[in-house]
JSON list of C-alpha atoms in Angstrom, two decimals:
[
{"chain": "A", "resi": 43, "resn": "UNK", "atom": "CA", "xyz": [129.15, 76.30, 107.85]},
{"chain": "A", "resi": 44, "resn": "UNK", "atom": "CA", "xyz": [128.23, 74.07, 104.97]},
{"chain": "A", "resi": 45, "resn": "UNK", "atom": "CA", "xyz": [129.77, 74.73, 101.64]},
{"chain": "A", "resi": 46, "resn": "UNK", "atom": "CA", "xyz": [127.52, 74.84, 98.66]},
{"chain": "A", "resi": 47, "resn": "UNK", "atom": "CA", "xyz": [127.73, 75.60, 94.99]},
{"chain": "A", "resi": 48, "resn": "UNK", "atom": "CA", "xyz": [125.37, 77.52, 92.79]},
{"chain": "A", "resi": 49, "resn": "UNK", "atom": "CA", "xyz": [126.67, 75.76, 89.69]},
{"chain": "A", "resi": 50, "resn": "UNK", "atom": "CA", "xyz": [125.18, 72.36, 90.53]},
{"chain": "A", "resi": 51, "resn": "UNK", "atom": "CA", "xyz": [121.84, 72.60, 92.31]},
{"chain": "A", "resi": 52, "resn": "UNK", "atom": "CA", "xyz": [120.00, 69.61, 93.78]},
{"chain": "A", "resi": 53, "resn": "UNK", "atom": "CA", "xyz": [118.03, 67.70, 91.21]},
{"chain": "A", "resi": 54, "resn": "UNK", "atom": "CA", "xyz": [114.36, 66.73, 91.76]},
{"chain": "A", "resi": 55, "resn": "UNK", "atom": "CA", "xyz": [115.25, 63.09, 91.08]},
{"chain": "A", "resi": 56, "resn": "UNK", "atom": "CA", "xyz": [117.07, 62.93, 94.40]},
{"chain": "A", "resi": 57, "resn": "UNK", "atom": "CA", "xyz": [120.66, 63.62, 93.32]},
{"chain": "A", "resi": 58, "resn": "UNK", "atom": "CA", "xyz": [122.34, 66.23, 95.48]},
{"chain": "A", "resi": 59, "resn": "UNK", "atom": "CA", "xyz": [125.45, 68.36, 95.46]},
{"chain": "A", "resi": 60, "resn": "UNK", "atom": "CA", "xyz": [126.84, 66.78, 98.64]},
{"chain": "A", "resi": 61, "resn": "UNK", "atom": "CA", "xyz": [125.60, 65.33, 101.89]},
{"chain": "A", "resi": 62, "resn": "UNK", "atom": "CA", "xyz": [126.56, 64.79, 105.48]},
{"chain": "A", "resi": 63, "resn": "UNK", "atom": "CA", "xyz": [125.63, 61.44, 106.99]},
{"chain": "A", "resi": 64, "resn": "UNK", "atom": "CA", "xyz": [122.64, 61.08, 104.67]},
{"chain": "A", "resi": 65, "resn": "UNK", "atom": "CA", "xyz": [121.48, 64.71, 104.95]},
{"chain": "A", "resi": 66, "resn": "UNK", "atom": "CA", "xyz": [121.40, 66.21, 101.44]},
{"chain": "A", "resi": 67, "resn": "UNK", "atom": "CA", "xyz": [123.10, 69.57, 101.06]},
{"chain": "A", "resi": 68, "resn": "UNK", "atom": "CA", "xyz": [121.20, 72.55, 99.71]},
{"chain": "A", "resi": 69, "resn": "UNK", "atom": "CA", "xyz": [122.82, 74.88, 97.21]},
{"chain": "A", "resi": 70, "resn": "UNK", "atom": "CA", "xyz": [122.62, 78.64, 97.41]},
{"chain": "A", "resi": 71, "resn": "UNK", "atom": "CA", "xyz": [120.97, 80.05, 94.30]},
{"chain": "A", "resi": 72, "resn": "UNK", "atom": "CA", "xyz": [122.57, 83.19, 92.92]},
{"chain": "A", "resi": 73, "resn": "UNK", "atom": "CA", "xyz": [120.81, 83.25, 89.55]},
{"chain": "A", "resi": 74, "resn": "UNK", "atom": "CA", "xyz": [117.23, 81.99, 89.70]},
{"chain": "A", "resi": 75, "resn": "UNK", "atom": "CA", "xyz": [116.80, 81.80, 85.91]},
{"chain": "A", "resi": 76, "resn": "UNK", "atom": "CA", "xyz": [119.89, 79.57, 85.57]},
{"chain": "A", "resi": 77, "resn": "UNK", "atom": "CA", "xyz": [118.71, 77.46, 88.51]},
{"chain": "A", "resi": 78, "resn": "UNK", "atom": "CA", "xyz": [115.29, 76.91, 86.91]},
{"chain": "A", "resi": 79, "resn": "UNK", "atom": "CA", "xyz": [116.90, 76.07, 83.57]},
{"chain": "A", "resi": 80, "resn": "UNK", "atom": "CA", "xyz": [119.20, 73.53, 85.24]},
{"chain": "A", "resi": 81, "resn": "UNK", "atom": "CA", "xyz": [116.26, 71.91, 87.02]},
{"chain": "A", "resi": 82, "resn": "UNK", "atom": "CA", "xyz": [114.16, 71.96, 83.88]},
{"chain": "A", "resi": 83, "resn": "UNK", "atom": "CA", "xyz": [111.08, 72.84, 85.93]},
{"chain": "A", "resi": 84, "resn": "UNK", "atom": "CA", "xyz": [108.68, 75.73, 86.09]},
{"chain": "A", "resi": 85, "resn": "UNK", "atom": "CA", "xyz": [108.44, 77.97, 89.15]},
{"chain": "A", "resi": 86, "resn": "UNK", "atom": "CA", "xyz": [105.54, 76.12, 90.78]},
{"chain": "A", "resi": 87, "resn": "UNK", "atom": "CA", "xyz": [107.18, 72.71, 90.39]},
{"chain": "A", "resi": 88, "resn": "UNK", "atom": "CA", "xyz": [110.47, 74.09, 91.73]},
{"chain": "A", "resi": 89, "resn": "UNK", "atom": "CA", "xyz": [108.72, 75.62, 94.75]},
{"chain": "A", "resi": 90, "resn": "UNK", "atom": "CA", "xyz": [106.93, 72.30, 95.40]},
{"chain": "A", "resi": 91, "resn": "UNK", "atom": "CA", "xyz": [110.27, 70.45, 95.18]},
{"chain": "A", "resi": 92, "resn": "UNK", "atom": "CA", "xyz": [111.90, 72.88, 97.60]},
{"chain": "A", "resi": 93, "resn": "UNK", "atom": "CA", "xyz": [108.97, 72.67, 100.03]},
{"chain": "A", "resi": 94, "resn": "UNK", "atom": "CA", "xyz": [109.21, 68.89, 99.95]},
{"chain": "A", "resi": 95, "resn": "UNK", "atom": "CA", "xyz": [112.95, 69.10, 100.66]},
{"chain": "A", "resi": 96, "resn": "UNK", "atom": "CA", "xyz": [112.22, 71.44, 103.57]},
{"chain": "A", "resi": 97, "resn": "UNK", "atom": "CA", "xyz": [109.75, 68.90, 104.99]},
{"chain": "A", "resi": 98, "resn": "UNK", "atom": "CA", "xyz": [112.38, 66.17, 104.68]},
{"chain": "A", "resi": 99, "resn": "UNK", "atom": "CA", "xyz": [114.80, 68.34, 106.63]},
{"chain": "A", "resi": 100, "resn": "UNK", "atom": "CA", "xyz": [112.20, 68.83, 109.37]},
{"chain": "A", "resi": 101, "resn": "UNK", "atom": "CA", "xyz": [111.66, 65.06, 109.68]},
{"chain": "A", "resi": 102, "resn": "UNK", "atom": "CA", "xyz": [115.41, 64.46, 109.94]},
{"chain": "A", "resi": 103, "resn": "UNK", "atom": "CA", "xyz": [115.69, 67.25, 112.49]},
{"chain": "A", "resi": 104, "resn": "UNK", "atom": "CA", "xyz": [113.04, 65.63, 114.70]},
{"chain": "A", "resi": 105, "resn": "UNK", "atom": "CA", "xyz": [114.91, 62.31, 114.60]},
{"chain": "A", "resi": 106, "resn": "UNK", "atom": "CA", "xyz": [118.25, 63.94, 115.40]},
{"chain": "A", "resi": 107, "resn": "UNK", "atom": "CA", "xyz": [116.74, 65.94, 118.27]},
{"chain": "A", "resi": 108, "resn": "UNK", "atom": "CA", "xyz": [115.27, 62.73, 119.73]},
{"chain": "A", "resi": 109, "resn": "UNK", "atom": "CA", "xyz": [118.69, 61.06, 119.51]},
{"chain": "A", "resi": 110, "resn": "UNK", "atom": "CA", "xyz": [120.27, 64.10, 121.14]},
{"chain": "A", "resi": 111, "resn": "UNK", "atom": "CA", "xyz": [117.78, 63.99, 124.03]},
{"chain": "A", "resi": 112, "resn": "UNK", "atom": "CA", "xyz": [118.48, 60.29, 124.54]},
{"chain": "A", "resi": 113, "resn": "UNK", "atom": "CA", "xyz": [122.24, 60.85, 124.66]},
{"chain": "A", "resi": 114, "resn": "UNK", "atom": "CA", "xyz": [121.89, 63.85, 126.95]},
{"chain": "A", "resi": 115, "resn": "UNK", "atom": "CA", "xyz": [119.91, 61.66, 129.35]},
{"chain": "A", "resi": 116, "resn": "UNK", "atom": "CA", "xyz": [122.30, 58.70, 129.00]},
{"chain": "A", "resi": 117, "resn": "UNK", "atom": "CA", "xyz": [125.52, 60.61, 129.79]},
{"chain": "A", "resi": 118, "resn": "UNK", "atom": "CA", "xyz": [124.54, 61.59, 133.38]},
{"chain": "A", "resi": 119, "resn": "UNK", "atom": "CA", "xyz": [123.41, 58.00, 134.03]},
{"chain": "A", "resi": 120, "resn": "UNK", "atom": "CA", "xyz": [126.80, 56.66, 132.94]},
{"chain": "A", "resi": 121, "resn": "UNK", "atom": "CA", "xyz": [128.57, 59.27, 135.07]},
{"chain": "A", "resi": 122, "resn": "UNK", "atom": "CA", "xyz": [126.45, 58.25, 138.10]},
{"chain": "A", "resi": 123, "resn": "UNK", "atom": "CA", "xyz": [127.38, 54.61, 137.54]},
{"chain": "A", "resi": 124, "resn": "UNK", "atom": "CA", "xyz": [131.06, 55.55, 137.37]},
{"chain": "A", "resi": 125, "resn": "UNK", "atom": "CA", "xyz": [130.70, 57.45, 140.66]},
{"chain": "A", "resi": 126, "resn": "UNK", "atom": "CA", "xyz": [129.03, 54.45, 142.32]},
{"chain": "A", "resi": 127, "resn": "UNK", "atom": "CA", "xyz": [131.77, 52.08, 141.17]},
{"chain": "A", "resi": 128, "resn": "UNK", "atom": "CA", "xyz": [134.44, 54.55, 142.35]},
{"chain": "A", "resi": 129, "resn": "UNK", "atom": "CA", "xyz": [132.72, 54.79, 145.74]},
{"chain": "A", "resi": 130, "resn": "UNK", "atom": "CA", "xyz": [132.60, 51.00, 146.04]},
{"chain": "A", "resi": 131, "resn": "UNK", "atom": "CA", "xyz": [136.29, 50.78, 145.17]},
{"chain": "A", "resi": 132, "resn": "UNK", "atom": "CA", "xyz": [137.13, 53.50, 147.72]},
{"chain": "A", "resi": 133, "resn": "UNK", "atom": "CA", "xyz": [135.23, 51.64, 150.48]},
{"chain": "A", "resi": 134, "resn": "UNK", "atom": "CA", "xyz": [136.85, 48.33, 149.55]},
{"chain": "A", "resi": 135, "resn": "UNK", "atom": "CA", "xyz": [139.28, 47.12, 152.18]},
{"chain": "A", "resi": 136, "resn": "UNK", "atom": "CA", "xyz": [138.30, 49.72, 154.79]},
{"chain": "A", "resi": 137, "resn": "UNK", "atom": "CA", "xyz": [135.97, 47.33, 156.60]},
{"chain": "A", "resi": 138, "resn": "UNK", "atom": "CA", "xyz": [133.34, 50.05, 156.49]},
{"chain": "A", "resi": 139, "resn": "UNK", "atom": "CA", "xyz": [129.97, 49.05, 155.01]},
{"chain": "A", "resi": 140, "resn": "UNK", "atom": "CA", "xyz": [128.21, 51.29, 152.54]},
{"chain": "A", "resi": 141, "resn": "UNK", "atom": "CA", "xyz": [124.55, 52.06, 153.23]},
{"chain": "A", "resi": 142, "resn": "UNK", "atom": "CA", "xyz": [122.57, 53.05, 150.17]},
{"chain": "A", "resi": 143, "resn": "UNK", "atom": "CA", "xyz": [119.06, 53.36, 148.83]},
{"chain": "A", "resi": 144, "resn": "UNK", "atom": "CA", "xyz": [118.41, 51.98, 145.38]},
{"chain": "A", "resi": 145, "resn": "UNK", "atom": "CA", "xyz": [115.43, 51.95, 143.07]},
{"chain": "A", "resi": 146, "resn": "UNK", "atom": "CA", "xyz": [113.81, 48.53, 142.75]},
{"chain": "A", "resi": 147, "resn": "UNK", "atom": "CA", "xyz": [111.21, 49.72, 140.27]},
{"chain": "A", "resi": 148, "resn": "UNK", "atom": "CA", "xyz": [109.65, 53.04, 139.44]},
{"chain": "A", "resi": 149, "resn": "UNK", "atom": "CA", "xyz": [108.95, 54.82, 142.71]},
{"chain": "A", "resi": 150, "resn": "UNK", "atom": "CA", "xyz": [109.91, 51.84, 144.89]},
{"chain": "A", "resi": 151, "resn": "UNK", "atom": "CA", "xyz": [113.20, 51.98, 146.78]},
{"chain": "A", "resi": 152, "resn": "UNK", "atom": "CA", "xyz": [115.02, 49.64, 149.08]},
{"chain": "A", "resi": 153, "resn": "UNK", "atom": "CA", "xyz": [117.92, 50.12, 151.48]},
{"chain": "A", "resi": 154, "resn": "UNK", "atom": "CA", "xyz": [121.03, 47.99, 151.15]},
{"chain": "A", "resi": 155, "resn": "UNK", "atom": "CA", "xyz": [124.14, 47.43, 153.19]},
{"chain": "A", "resi": 156, "resn": "UNK", "atom": "CA", "xyz": [127.09, 46.71, 150.93]},
{"chain": "A", "resi": 157, "resn": "UNK", "atom": "CA", "xyz": [130.12, 45.03, 152.45]},
{"chain": "A", "resi": 158, "resn": "UNK", "atom": "CA", "xyz": [133.44, 44.71, 150.65]},
{"chain": "A", "resi": 159, "resn": "UNK", "atom": "CA", "xyz": [132.70, 43.72, 147.09]},
{"chain": "A", "resi": 160, "resn": "UNK", "atom": "CA", "xyz": [134.88, 42.84, 144.16]},
{"chain": "A", "resi": 161, "resn": "UNK", "atom": "CA", "xyz": [132.16, 43.04, 141.51]},
{"chain": "A", "resi": 162, "resn": "UNK", "atom": "CA", "xyz": [129.14, 45.00, 140.35]},
{"chain": "A", "resi": 163, "resn": "UNK", "atom": "CA", "xyz": [126.23, 44.18, 138.08]},
{"chain": "A", "resi": 164, "resn": "UNK", "atom": "CA", "xyz": [125.49, 46.48, 135.15]},
{"chain": "A", "resi": 165, "resn": "UNK", "atom": "CA", "xyz": [122.34, 46.68, 133.06]},
{"chain": "A", "resi": 166, "resn": "UNK", "atom": "CA", "xyz": [123.34, 46.32, 129.42]},
{"chain": "A", "resi": 167, "resn": "UNK", "atom": "CA", "xyz": [119.85, 46.87, 128.05]},
{"chain": "A", "resi": 168, "resn": "UNK", "atom": "CA", "xyz": [117.20, 44.53, 126.65]},
{"chain": "A", "resi": 169, "resn": "UNK", "atom": "CA", "xyz": [116.67, 43.14, 130.16]},
{"chain": "A", "resi": 170, "resn": "UNK", "atom": "CA", "xyz": [120.27, 41.92, 130.33]},
{"chain": "A", "resi": 171, "resn": "UNK", "atom": "CA", "xyz": [122.47, 42.36, 133.38]},
{"chain": "A", "resi": 172, "resn": "UNK", "atom": "CA", "xyz": [126.06, 41.15, 133.68]},
{"chain": "A", "resi": 173, "resn": "UNK", "atom": "CA", "xyz": [128.44, 40.97, 136.60]},
{"chain": "A", "resi": 174, "resn": "UNK", "atom": "CA", "xyz": [131.80, 42.72, 136.16]},
{"chain": "A", "resi": 175, "resn": "UNK", "atom": "CA", "xyz": [134.77, 43.25, 138.40]},
{"chain": "A", "resi": 176, "resn": "UNK", "atom": "CA", "xyz": [135.00, 46.87, 139.55]},
{"chain": "A", "resi": 177, "resn": "UNK", "atom": "CA", "xyz": [137.96, 47.46, 137.24]},
{"chain": "A", "resi": 178, "resn": "UNK", "atom": "CA", "xyz": [136.17, 45.97, 134.23]},
{"chain": "A", "resi": 179, "resn": "UNK", "atom": "CA", "xyz": [133.04, 47.96, 135.06]},
{"chain": "A", "resi": 180, "resn": "UNK", "atom": "CA", "xyz": [135.03, 51.19, 135.28]},
{"chain": "A", "resi": 181, "resn": "UNK", "atom": "CA", "xyz": [136.71, 50.45, 131.96]},
{"chain": "A", "resi": 182, "resn": "UNK", "atom": "CA", "xyz": [133.42, 49.60, 130.24]},
{"chain": "A", "resi": 183, "resn": "UNK", "atom": "CA", "xyz": [131.63, 52.63, 131.66]},
{"chain": "A", "resi": 184, "resn": "UNK", "atom": "CA", "xyz": [134.49, 54.95, 130.67]},
{"chain": "A", "resi": 185, "resn": "UNK", "atom": "CA", "xyz": [134.38, 53.58, 127.14]},
{"chain": "A", "resi": 186, "resn": "UNK", "atom": "CA", "xyz": [130.60, 54.00, 127.01]},
{"chain": "A", "resi": 187, "resn": "UNK", "atom": "CA", "xyz": [130.89, 57.56, 128.31]},
{"chain": "A", "resi": 188, "resn": "UNK", "atom": "CA", "xyz": [133.51, 58.47, 125.71]},
{"chain": "A", "resi": 189, "resn": "UNK", "atom": "CA", "xyz": [131.38, 56.93, 122.93]},
{"chain": "A", "resi": 190, "resn": "UNK", "atom": "CA", "xyz": [128.26, 58.76, 124.11]},
{"chain": "A", "resi": 191, "resn": "UNK", "atom": "CA", "xyz": [130.08, 62.10, 124.26]},
{"chain": "A", "resi": 192, "resn": "UNK", "atom": "CA", "xyz": [131.59, 61.54, 120.81]},
{"chain": "A", "resi": 193, "resn": "UNK", "atom": "CA", "xyz": [128.17, 60.62, 119.41]},
{"chain": "A", "resi": 194, "resn": "UNK", "atom": "CA", "xyz": [126.68, 63.74, 120.97]},
{"chain": "A", "resi": 195, "resn": "UNK", "atom": "CA", "xyz": [129.33, 65.92, 119.32]},
{"chain": "A", "resi": 196, "resn": "UNK", "atom": "CA", "xyz": [128.58, 64.34, 115.93]},
{"chain": "A", "resi": 197, "resn": "UNK", "atom": "CA", "xyz": [124.85, 64.87, 116.47]},
{"chain": "A", "resi": 198, "resn": "UNK", "atom": "CA", "xyz": [125.38, 68.54, 117.36]},
{"chain": "A", "resi": 199, "resn": "UNK", "atom": "CA", "xyz": [127.44, 68.99, 114.18]},
{"chain": "A", "resi": 200, "resn": "UNK", "atom": "CA", "xyz": [124.76, 67.20, 112.14]},
{"chain": "A", "resi": 201, "resn": "UNK", "atom": "CA", "xyz": [122.06, 69.44, 113.62]},
{"chain": "A", "resi": 202, "resn": "UNK", "atom": "CA", "xyz": [124.08, 72.56, 112.77]},
{"chain": "A", "resi": 203, "resn": "UNK", "atom": "CA", "xyz": [124.60, 71.31, 109.21]},
{"chain": "A", "resi": 204, "resn": "UNK", "atom": "CA", "xyz": [120.88, 70.57, 108.97]},
{"chain": "A", "resi": 205, "resn": "UNK", "atom": "CA", "xyz": [119.92, 74.03, 110.23]},
{"chain": "A", "resi": 206, "resn": "UNK", "atom": "CA", "xyz": [122.22, 75.56, 107.62]},
{"chain": "A", "resi": 207, "resn": "UNK", "atom": "CA", "xyz": [120.48, 73.51, 104.91]},
{"chain": "A", "resi": 208, "resn": "UNK", "atom": "CA", "xyz": [117.04, 74.58, 106.17]},
{"chain": "A", "resi": 209, "resn": "UNK", "atom": "CA", "xyz": [118.11, 78.24, 106.06]},
{"chain": "A", "resi": 210, "resn": "UNK", "atom": "CA", "xyz": [119.58, 77.90, 102.56]},
{"chain": "A", "resi": 211, "resn": "UNK", "atom": "CA", "xyz": [116.42, 76.15, 101.33]},
{"chain": "A", "resi": 212, "resn": "UNK", "atom": "CA", "xyz": [114.17, 78.81, 102.87]},
{"chain": "A", "resi": 213, "resn": "UNK", "atom": "CA", "xyz": [116.24, 81.55, 101.22]},
{"chain": "A", "resi": 214, "resn": "UNK", "atom": "CA", "xyz": [116.06, 79.70, 97.90]},
{"chain": "A", "resi": 215, "resn": "UNK", "atom": "CA", "xyz": [112.27, 79.42, 98.18]},
{"chain": "A", "resi": 216, "resn": "UNK", "atom": "CA", "xyz": [112.04, 83.15, 98.88]},
{"chain": "A", "resi": 217, "resn": "UNK", "atom": "CA", "xyz": [114.38, 83.99, 95.99]},
{"chain": "A", "resi": 218, "resn": "UNK", "atom": "CA", "xyz": [112.46, 81.82, 93.50]},
{"chain": "A", "resi": 219, "resn": "UNK", "atom": "CA", "xyz": [109.12, 83.22, 94.66]},
{"chain": "A", "resi": 220, "resn": "UNK", "atom": "CA", "xyz": [110.34, 86.84, 94.53]},
{"chain": "A", "resi": 221, "resn": "UNK", "atom": "CA", "xyz": [111.89, 86.25, 91.10]},
{"chain": "A", "resi": 222, "resn": "UNK", "atom": "CA", "xyz": [108.56, 84.91, 89.87]},
{"chain": "A", "resi": 223, "resn": "UNK", "atom": "CA", "xyz": [106.69, 87.95, 91.25]},
{"chain": "A", "resi": 224, "resn": "UNK", "atom": "CA", "xyz": [109.21, 90.25, 89.57]},
{"chain": "A", "resi": 225, "resn": "UNK", "atom": "CA", "xyz": [108.84, 88.40, 86.24]},
{"chain": "A", "resi": 226, "resn": "UNK", "atom": "CA", "xyz": [105.05, 88.67, 86.40]},
{"chain": "A", "resi": 227, "resn": "UNK", "atom": "CA", "xyz": [105.27, 92.41, 87.03]},
{"chain": "A", "resi": 228, "resn": "UNK", "atom": "CA", "xyz": [107.67, 92.83, 84.10]},
{"chain": "A", "resi": 229, "resn": "UNK", "atom": "CA", "xyz": [105.29, 90.88, 81.84]},
{"chain": "A", "resi": 230, "resn": "UNK", "atom": "CA", "xyz": [102.32, 92.94, 83.04]},
{"chain": "A", "resi": 231, "resn": "UNK", "atom": "CA", "xyz": [104.20, 96.18, 82.47]},
{"chain": "A", "resi": 232, "resn": "UNK", "atom": "CA", "xyz": [105.23, 95.16, 78.96]},
{"chain": "A", "resi": 233, "resn": "UNK", "atom": "CA", "xyz": [101.69, 93.94, 78.20]},
{"chain": "A", "resi": 234, "resn": "UNK", "atom": "CA", "xyz": [100.19, 97.27, 79.35]},
{"chain": "A", "resi": 235, "resn": "UNK", "atom": "CA", "xyz": [102.75, 99.18, 77.22]},
{"chain": "A", "resi": 236, "resn": "UNK", "atom": "CA", "xyz": [101.89, 97.09, 74.15]},
{"chain": "A", "resi": 237, "resn": "UNK", "atom": "CA", "xyz": [98.18, 97.84, 74.44]}
]
């Protein structure tokens, strides 16, 4: 869970208590009056600032979720490639040919007969394909798999941090709004007693 401090709230100018990979941290507000005094804003301006921060969190969340989906799709592809290279290495030297179907383009497949092979071609992206020995391909794919899994773990942690900040900001909005309602009622009650 994210740590936060009520003594140094985020400032409307963009300064924040802390951040994680560019995601500003929200501070839990214990005393609304002190919080408003520190910000130097009225209730409406503070609520607008907090709503804007909440929108920023939502935009970041959409970006992180898209990155997470991409990585979750990429990891099985890398694992499949590793399996194919392992199968090719297992068939190597047996004299047995490998029959396989492969996708030429979307929805179009072709059948291939693969004899003993010492190399494979890997798509690197941006319409680039390179030929690697099976050992080099295995090494590269393992490294890519480890990097993708590590990136996914970081993304999951970032998303959890972000969700914590959204919750803290929503609670702060509710606390400021409820404090304002309470203050209005107190003023109305004292005004009705004076008259």
